Short mmCIF file of C-alpha atoms in Angstrom, two decimals:
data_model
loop_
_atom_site.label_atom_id
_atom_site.label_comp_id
_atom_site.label_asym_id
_atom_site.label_seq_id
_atom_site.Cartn_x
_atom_site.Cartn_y
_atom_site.Cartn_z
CA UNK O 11 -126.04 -100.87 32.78
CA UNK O 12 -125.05 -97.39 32.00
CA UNK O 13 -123.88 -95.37 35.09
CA UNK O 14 -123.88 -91.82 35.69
CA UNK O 15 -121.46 -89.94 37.78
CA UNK O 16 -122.17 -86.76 39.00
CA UNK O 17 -118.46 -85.09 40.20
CA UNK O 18 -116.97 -81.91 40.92
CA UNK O 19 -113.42 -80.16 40.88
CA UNK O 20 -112.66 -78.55 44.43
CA UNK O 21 -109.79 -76.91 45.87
CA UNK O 22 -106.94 -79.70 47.96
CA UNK O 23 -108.63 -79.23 51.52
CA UNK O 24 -105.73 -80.73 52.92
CA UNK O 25 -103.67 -76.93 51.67
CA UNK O 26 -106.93 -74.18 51.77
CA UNK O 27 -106.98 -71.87 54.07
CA UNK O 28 -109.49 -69.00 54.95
CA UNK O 29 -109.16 -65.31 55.12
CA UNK O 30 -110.51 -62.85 58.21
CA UNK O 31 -113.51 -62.84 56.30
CA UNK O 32 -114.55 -66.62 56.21
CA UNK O 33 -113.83 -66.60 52.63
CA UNK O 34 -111.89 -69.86 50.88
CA UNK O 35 -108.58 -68.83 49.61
CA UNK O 36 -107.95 -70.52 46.85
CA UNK O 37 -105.15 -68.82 44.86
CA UNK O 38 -102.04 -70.43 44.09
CA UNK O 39 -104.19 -74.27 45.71
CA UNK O 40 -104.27 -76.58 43.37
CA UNK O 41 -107.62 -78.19 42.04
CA UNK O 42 -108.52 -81.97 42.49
CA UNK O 43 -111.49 -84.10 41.74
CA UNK O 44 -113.63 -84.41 44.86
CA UNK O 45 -112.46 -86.71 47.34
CA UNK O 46 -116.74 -88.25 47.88
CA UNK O 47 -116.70 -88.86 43.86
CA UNK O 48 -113.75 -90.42 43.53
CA UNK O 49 -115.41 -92.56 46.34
CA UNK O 50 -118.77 -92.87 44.25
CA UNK O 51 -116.27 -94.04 41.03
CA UNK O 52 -114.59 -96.37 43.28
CA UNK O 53 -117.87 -97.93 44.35
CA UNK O 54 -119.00 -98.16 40.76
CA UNK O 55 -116.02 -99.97 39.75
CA UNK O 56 -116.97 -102.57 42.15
CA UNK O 57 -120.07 -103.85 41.00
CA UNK O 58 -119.45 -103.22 37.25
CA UNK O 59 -119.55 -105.41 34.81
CA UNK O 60 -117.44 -105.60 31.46
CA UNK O 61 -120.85 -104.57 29.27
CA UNK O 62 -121.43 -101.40 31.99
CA UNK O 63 -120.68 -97.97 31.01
CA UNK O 64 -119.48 -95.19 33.11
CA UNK O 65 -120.07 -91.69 32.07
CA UNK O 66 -118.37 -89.11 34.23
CA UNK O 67 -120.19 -85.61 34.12
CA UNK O 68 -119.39 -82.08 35.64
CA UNK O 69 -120.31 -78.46 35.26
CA UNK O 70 -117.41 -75.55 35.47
CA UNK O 71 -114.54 -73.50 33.72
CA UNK O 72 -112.64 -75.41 31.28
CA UNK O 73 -109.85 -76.21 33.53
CA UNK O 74 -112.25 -79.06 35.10
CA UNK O 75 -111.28 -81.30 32.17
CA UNK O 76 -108.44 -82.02 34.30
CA UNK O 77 -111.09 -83.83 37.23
CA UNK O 78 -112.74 -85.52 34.30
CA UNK O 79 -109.33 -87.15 32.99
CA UNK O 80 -109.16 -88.59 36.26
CA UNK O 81 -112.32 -90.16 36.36
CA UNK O 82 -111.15 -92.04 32.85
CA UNK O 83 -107.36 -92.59 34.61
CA UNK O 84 -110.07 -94.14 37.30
CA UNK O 85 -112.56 -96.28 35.30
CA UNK O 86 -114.93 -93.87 33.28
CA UNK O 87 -115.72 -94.67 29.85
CA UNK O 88 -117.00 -91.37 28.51
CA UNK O 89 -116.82 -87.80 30.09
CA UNK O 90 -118.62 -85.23 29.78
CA UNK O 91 -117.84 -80.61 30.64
CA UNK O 92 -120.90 -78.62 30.72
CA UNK O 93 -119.40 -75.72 30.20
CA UNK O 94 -120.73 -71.93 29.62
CA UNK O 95 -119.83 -68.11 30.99
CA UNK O 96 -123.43 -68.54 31.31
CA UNK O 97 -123.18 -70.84 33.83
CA UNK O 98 -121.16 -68.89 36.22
CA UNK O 99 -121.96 -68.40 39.77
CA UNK O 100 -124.94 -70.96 40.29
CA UNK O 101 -125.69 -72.17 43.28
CA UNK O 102 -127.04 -75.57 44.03
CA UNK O 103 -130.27 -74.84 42.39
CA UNK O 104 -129.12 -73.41 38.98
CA UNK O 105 -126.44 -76.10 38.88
CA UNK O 106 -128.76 -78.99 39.57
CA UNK O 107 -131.33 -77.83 36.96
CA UNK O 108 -128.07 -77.60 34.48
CA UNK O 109 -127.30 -80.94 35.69
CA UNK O 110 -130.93 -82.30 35.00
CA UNK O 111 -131.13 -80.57 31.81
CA UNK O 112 -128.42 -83.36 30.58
CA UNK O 113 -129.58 -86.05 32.05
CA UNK O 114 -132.71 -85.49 30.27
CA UNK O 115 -131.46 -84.74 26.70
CA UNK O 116 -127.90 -86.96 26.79
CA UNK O 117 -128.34 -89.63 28.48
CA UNK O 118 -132.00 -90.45 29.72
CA UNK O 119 -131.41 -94.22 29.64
CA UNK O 120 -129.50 -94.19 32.46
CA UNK O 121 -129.66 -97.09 34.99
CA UNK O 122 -128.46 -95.34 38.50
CA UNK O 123 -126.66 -91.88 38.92
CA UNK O 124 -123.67 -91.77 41.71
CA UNK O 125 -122.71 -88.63 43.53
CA UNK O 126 -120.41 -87.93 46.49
CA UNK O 127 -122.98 -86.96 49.74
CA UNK O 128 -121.38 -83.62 49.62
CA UNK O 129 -118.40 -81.45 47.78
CA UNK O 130 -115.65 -80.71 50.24
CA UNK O 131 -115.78 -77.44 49.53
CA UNK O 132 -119.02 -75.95 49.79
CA UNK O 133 -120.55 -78.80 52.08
CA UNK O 134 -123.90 -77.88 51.61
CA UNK O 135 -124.99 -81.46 49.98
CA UNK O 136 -128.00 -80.27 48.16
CA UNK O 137 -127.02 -80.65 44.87
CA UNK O 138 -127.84 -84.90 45.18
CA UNK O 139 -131.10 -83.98 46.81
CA UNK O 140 -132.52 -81.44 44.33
CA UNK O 141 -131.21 -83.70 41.08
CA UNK O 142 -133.61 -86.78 42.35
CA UNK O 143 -135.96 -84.08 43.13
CA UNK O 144 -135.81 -82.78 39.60
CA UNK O 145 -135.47 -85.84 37.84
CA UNK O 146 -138.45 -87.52 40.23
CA UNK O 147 -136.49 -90.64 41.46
CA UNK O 148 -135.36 -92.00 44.50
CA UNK O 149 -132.61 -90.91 46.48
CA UNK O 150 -130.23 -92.98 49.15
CA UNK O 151 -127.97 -91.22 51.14
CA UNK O 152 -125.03 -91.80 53.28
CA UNK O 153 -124.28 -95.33 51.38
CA UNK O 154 -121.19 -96.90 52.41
CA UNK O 155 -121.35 -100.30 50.76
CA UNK O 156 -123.19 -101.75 47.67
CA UNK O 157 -123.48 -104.99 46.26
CA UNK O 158 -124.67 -106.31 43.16
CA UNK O 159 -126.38 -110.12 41.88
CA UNK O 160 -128.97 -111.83 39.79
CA UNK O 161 -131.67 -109.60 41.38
CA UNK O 162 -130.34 -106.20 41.54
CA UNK O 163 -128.36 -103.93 43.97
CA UNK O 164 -128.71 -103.31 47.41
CA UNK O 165 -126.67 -100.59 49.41
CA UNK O 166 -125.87 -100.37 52.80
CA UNK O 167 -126.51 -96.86 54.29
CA UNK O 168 -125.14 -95.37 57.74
CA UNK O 169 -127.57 -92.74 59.31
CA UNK O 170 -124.89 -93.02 62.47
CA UNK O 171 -127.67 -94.56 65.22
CA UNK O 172 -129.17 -96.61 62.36
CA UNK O 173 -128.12 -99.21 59.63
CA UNK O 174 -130.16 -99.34 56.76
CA UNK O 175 -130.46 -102.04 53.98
CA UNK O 176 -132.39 -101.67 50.46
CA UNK O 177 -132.82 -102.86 47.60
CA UNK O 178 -132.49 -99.83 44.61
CA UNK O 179 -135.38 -99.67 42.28
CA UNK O 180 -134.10 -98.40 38.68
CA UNK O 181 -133.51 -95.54 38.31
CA UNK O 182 -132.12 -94.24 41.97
CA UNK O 183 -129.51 -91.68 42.71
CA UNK O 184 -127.16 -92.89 45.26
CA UNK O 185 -124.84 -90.65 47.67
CA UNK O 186 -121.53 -91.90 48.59
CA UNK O 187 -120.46 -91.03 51.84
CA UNK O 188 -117.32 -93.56 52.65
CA UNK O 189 -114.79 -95.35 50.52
CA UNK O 190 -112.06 -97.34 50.48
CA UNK O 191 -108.57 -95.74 51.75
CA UNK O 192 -106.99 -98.75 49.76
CA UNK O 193 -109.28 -98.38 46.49
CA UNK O 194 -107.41 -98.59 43.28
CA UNK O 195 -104.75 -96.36 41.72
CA UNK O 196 -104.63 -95.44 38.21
CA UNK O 197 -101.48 -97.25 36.61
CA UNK O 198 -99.08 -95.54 33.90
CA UNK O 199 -100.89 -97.90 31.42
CA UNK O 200 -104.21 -96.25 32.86
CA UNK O 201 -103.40 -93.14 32.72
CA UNK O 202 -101.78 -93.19 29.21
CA UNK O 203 -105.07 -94.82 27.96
CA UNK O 204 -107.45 -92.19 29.35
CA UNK O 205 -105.51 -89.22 27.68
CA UNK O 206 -106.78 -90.76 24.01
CA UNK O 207 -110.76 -90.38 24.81
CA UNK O 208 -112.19 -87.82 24.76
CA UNK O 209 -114.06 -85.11 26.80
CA UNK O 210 -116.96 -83.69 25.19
CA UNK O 211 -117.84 -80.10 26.07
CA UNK O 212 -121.73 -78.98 26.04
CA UNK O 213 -122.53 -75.36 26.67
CA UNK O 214 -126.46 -73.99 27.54
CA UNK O 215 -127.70 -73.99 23.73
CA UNK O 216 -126.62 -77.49 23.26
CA UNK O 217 -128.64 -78.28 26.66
CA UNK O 218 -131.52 -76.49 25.51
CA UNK O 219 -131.34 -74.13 28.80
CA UNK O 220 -132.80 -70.48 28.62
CA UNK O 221 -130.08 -67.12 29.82
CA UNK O 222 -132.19 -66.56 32.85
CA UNK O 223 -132.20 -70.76 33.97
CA UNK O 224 -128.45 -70.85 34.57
CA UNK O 225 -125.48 -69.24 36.54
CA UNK O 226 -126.42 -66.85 38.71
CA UNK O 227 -129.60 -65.67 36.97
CA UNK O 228 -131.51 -68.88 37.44
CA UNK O 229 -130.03 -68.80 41.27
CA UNK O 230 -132.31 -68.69 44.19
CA UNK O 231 -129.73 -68.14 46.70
CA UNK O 232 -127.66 -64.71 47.38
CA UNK O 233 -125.04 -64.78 49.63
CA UNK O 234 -124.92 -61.01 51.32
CA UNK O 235 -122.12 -61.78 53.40
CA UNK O 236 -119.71 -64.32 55.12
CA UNK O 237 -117.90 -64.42 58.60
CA UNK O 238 -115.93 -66.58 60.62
CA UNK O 239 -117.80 -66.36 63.93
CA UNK O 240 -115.31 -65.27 66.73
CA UNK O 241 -115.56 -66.51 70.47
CA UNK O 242 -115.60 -64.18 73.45
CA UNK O 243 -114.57 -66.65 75.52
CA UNK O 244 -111.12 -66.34 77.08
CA UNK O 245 -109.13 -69.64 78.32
CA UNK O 246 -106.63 -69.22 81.34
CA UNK O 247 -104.16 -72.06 81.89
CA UNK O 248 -103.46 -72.70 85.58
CA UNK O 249 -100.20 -74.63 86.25
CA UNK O 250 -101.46 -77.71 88.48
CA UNK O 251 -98.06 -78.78 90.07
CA UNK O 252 -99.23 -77.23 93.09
CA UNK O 253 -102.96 -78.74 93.41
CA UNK O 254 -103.78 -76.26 96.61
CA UNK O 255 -102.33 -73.19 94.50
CA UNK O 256 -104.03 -74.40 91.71
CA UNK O 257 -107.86 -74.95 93.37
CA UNK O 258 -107.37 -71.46 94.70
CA UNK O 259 -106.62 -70.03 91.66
CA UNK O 260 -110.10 -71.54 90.12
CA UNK O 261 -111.93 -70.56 92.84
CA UNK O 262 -110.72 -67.31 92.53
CA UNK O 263 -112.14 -67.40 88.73
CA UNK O 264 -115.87 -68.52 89.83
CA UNK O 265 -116.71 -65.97 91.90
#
């Protein structure tokens, strides 16, 4: 089976902050591959079998080579930059048609395409909707197990009140949403192997995608502005040592 993996390069959420404005400050953070792919690769790695390819894919700046080596450190066979100043500023639209746009002219005998449920930092989770949308196939979301025999593979997804079981037809896009705290790391060996393949850069021509298709000309969304909402709501602590000094002081603050 061939595999495709759909990731992304985000900021560490576990050092980002945000300014006055609501806005992600991301100098001086340092980039990592997102936390839901390397879930989805984990996943992969699980049900895959020595014939089985995994073929990591991502669209950005040049410096997301760096996410893609550690899909290979991780498992991946072949990987995979579309890359292009075009490209800049897409939203989830632009970069899911970019996205399909391979798909159809690299690798359209895929078997299944993995993607995290959501990138940690944008958390809009569109992008996995709008590629089965695009490519016309099946999507499962919020799988948090898989399992593979003679007659196919089933996943296991978690809609929080409900458990669901199916069985994937070919051809389905699946959306990670949990993994395994104790999955796998890459070992020196790993790691030493994965910086000898490598990482093929496409740019629009090469994907056969018109100027106005891409970035933030073939965009649907504009953002106009972004705020941190801010609560009027004040909080008074009352010292409860004293419970009859204390219920007076609350009753004091209701009326």
């Amino acid at each position: 089976m061939k595999f495709l993996l759909m990731i992304k390069q985000v900021p560490d959420t576990t050092m980002i902050n945000v300014d006055e404005n609501g806005n992600l400050i991301r100098t001086g953070v340092p980039s990592i591959l997102d936390p839901y792919c390397e879930y989805a690769l984990d996943m992969i790695n699980r049900i895959k079998n020595n014939e089985d390819r995994i073929v990591a894919v991502t669209m950005g700046p040049l410096q997301a080579k760096e996410a893609l080596l550690r899909c290979l450190e991780l498992g991946a066979d072949e990987a995979y930059l579309l890359s292009d100043k075009a490209f800049a500023g897409a939203d989830t639209y632009a970069t899911s048609r970019t996205l399909t746009a391979f798909v159809n002219k690299i690798a359209p005998d895929y078997d299944h395409i993995f993607c995290g449920k959501q990138a940690a930092d944008g958390d809009t989770a569109q992008v996995p909707a709008e590629l089965s949308r695009m490519l016309c196939i099946p999507q499962f979301y919020y799988v948090e197990g898989i399992s593979r025999d003679l007659t196919g593979m089933t996943v296991i997804q978690n809609y929080g009140d409900e458990i669901r079981t199916c069985k994937l037809p070919h051809m389905s896009l699946i959306s990670v949403s949990q993994g395994d705290l104790n999955r796998r790391l890459p070992s020196i060996s790993m790691h030493l192997e994965a910086a000898k393949k490598e990482i093929q850069t496409l740019d629009r021509v090469s994907l056969g995608l018109g100027i106005f298709s891409v970035g933030l000309k073939g965009s649907k969304t504009k953002i106009v502005y972004s705020y941190s909402p801010k609560s009027e709501h004040k909080c008074t602590i009352i010292d409860g040592t004293d419970p009859s000094t204390a219920a007076k002081h609350i009753l004091e603050g209701i009326k």
